[in-house]
Amino acid sequence: MLTVVPESAGGDEPRRDQPDHSPALIDELVREGARRMLAEALQAEVDDYIARHADERDTHGRRLVVRNGSHQPREVLTSAGAVEVRAPRVNDRRVDPDTGARRRFSSAILPPWCRRTPKITEVLPLLYLHGLSSGDFVPALGQFLGSTTGLSAATVTKLTETWKADQRTFAARDLSQVDYVYLWADGIHVNIRLEEHKLCLLVMIGVRADGRKELIALADGYRESTESWADLLRDCARRGMRAPVLAVGDGALGFWGALREVFPATREQRCWFHKIANVLGALPKSAQPGAKKALAEIWNAEDRRRALDAVAAFSAAYGAKFGKAVAKLTDDLDELLAFYDYPAEHWQHLRTTNPIESTFATVRHRTKITRGPGSRAAGLAMAFKLIEAAQDRWRAVNGPHLVALVRAGAVFEAGRLVERPADRHHPEAA
């Protein structure tokens, strides 16, 4: 069969009946769709409210709750851009019998004070935290959202005030219903723009019994002193925190003295990342590449016995010339090798304080851009919100089902579970 093609369908000339799908038009279509859906939702909400009170009438038999036109239009910033809304109005003539005040209809979808949707309200502080200056919001987001209504440096600053309240609520929460089996601790120093001394953030991140990582505590300390850490640990204990099985941290922290005082049953694991830096710092640059490889043979060994063999090899190779470097390793040897007594799936998590270091890379980035927060309270709140945002992306430890066994006191040898450890020490007679 012969098909006849119209002349306008061929050649280079575009068809005139096809719509223009330019980016600007697509944005406008999205905003128009959002406006219509919001209008329909508001209308449905009002209709439902009126229907629920349709039987309530005055002495003349007239309804007490009826439609009463529409409010003045207003712009609301949404994830689809600026949308103009004209909300329906309700005339509610009912009276509260207790107070004598007139009842009022208030939309749950679009409260009277709302000028931004919750998602926009959440994203503004996060953009500020991640490096966008408050003065850049109007030119940067105004074009993206299609309007500058409700955007100003003062607006963003006001929103960030809520961080401080959130941080205080977090610091006072009950810990009796949560069990942290592993714990990482570190001190992070942040510049304060208006003060001479740096802010020292005391950070503790834990692993729950189900394997999930979670921020335990964040506090303003004094130079990572033992007393500052003890105050934080005592506060956690008062709020119901149970002693962790194992704590991981830098060997130079005052944390260890505080831990032995507050949670003496908790075992200690030194951070290999910090220890390697300390050992290499005591060696000349020419010896550092070989020493770094020899140290990797220790922390990456197949089990504790092979790790001890690697320690002996390191001491033999460097002890004669660099006794100080070897001492830095052997003085904390039991604490450096503690992770071998736990499941092999957990070793990579327990050898370093990387969960804290990687999280605070964002804090350092933000404080570098702003030259530090303006006050200690602002710095503490900023760090809390950044960690809170990052926490949603933290993955559970490997072998999460094994964390509960660690809490229960299960025995592990060479990273493997010993199912009946008593039988290994008391074998039955043949």
Coordinates of N, CA and C in Angstrom, one line a residue, residues 4 6 16 21 41 51 77 107 114 152 160 213 280 316 329 340 357 371 397 400 402:
V4 N 1.1 8.3 1.5 CA 1.4 9.7 1.0 C 1.8 10.5 2.2
P6 N 2.7 14.2 3.8 CA 2.5 15.6 3.5 C 3.8 16.3 3.4
R16 N 4.6 23.0 12.7 CA 4.1 24.2 13.4 C 3.1 23.7 14.5
H21 N 8.8 22.5 23.8 CA 9.2 21.9 25.0 C 10.5 22.5 25.6
A41 N -6.5 20.4 46.5 CA -6.3 19.8 47.9 C -6.9 20.8 48.9
A51 N -18.6 19.8 55.5 CA -19.5 18.6 55.5 C -19.6 18.0 56.9
L77 N 6.7 29.3 48.3 CA 7.8 28.6 47.7 C 7.7 27.1 47.9
S107 N -6.2 25.7 58.0 CA -5.8 24.7 57.0 C -4.6 23.9 57.5
C114 N 2.3 30.2 56.6 CA 3.2 29.4 55.7 C 3.5 30.2 54.4
S152 N 15.8 35.9 52.2 CA 16.6 37.0 52.6 C 17.6 36.4 53.6
T160 N 18.2 29.4 61.2 CA 19.3 28.7 61.9 C 19.2 28.8 63.4
K213 N 24.8 2.8 63.0 CA 25.6 3.9 63.6 C 24.7 5.1 64.0
L280 N 55.3 7.2 62.4 CA 56.1 7.7 61.2 C 56.7 9.1 61.6
A316 N 62.6 -5.6 65.2 CA 63.9 -6.1 64.8 C 64.4 -5.2 63.7
L329 N 54.8 2.2 69.3 CA 54.0 1.0 68.9 C 53.8 0.0 70.0
Y340 N 41.1 -7.7 67.4 CA 41.2 -9.1 67.0 C 40.3 -10.0 67.8
E357 N 36.0 11.1 61.7 CA 36.9 11.9 60.8 C 36.2 12.2 59.5
R371 N 35.0 31.2 57.7 CA 36.1 31.6 58.7 C 35.7 31.3 60.1
V397 N 27.3 -1.3 60.2 CA 28.5 -2.0 60.2 C 28.3 -3.4 59.4
P400 N 26.0 -6.9 60.8 CA 25.2 -6.3 61.9 C 24.6 -7.3 62.9
L402 N 26.0 -9.7 64.2 CA 27.0 -10.1 65.2 C 27.1 -9.2 66.3

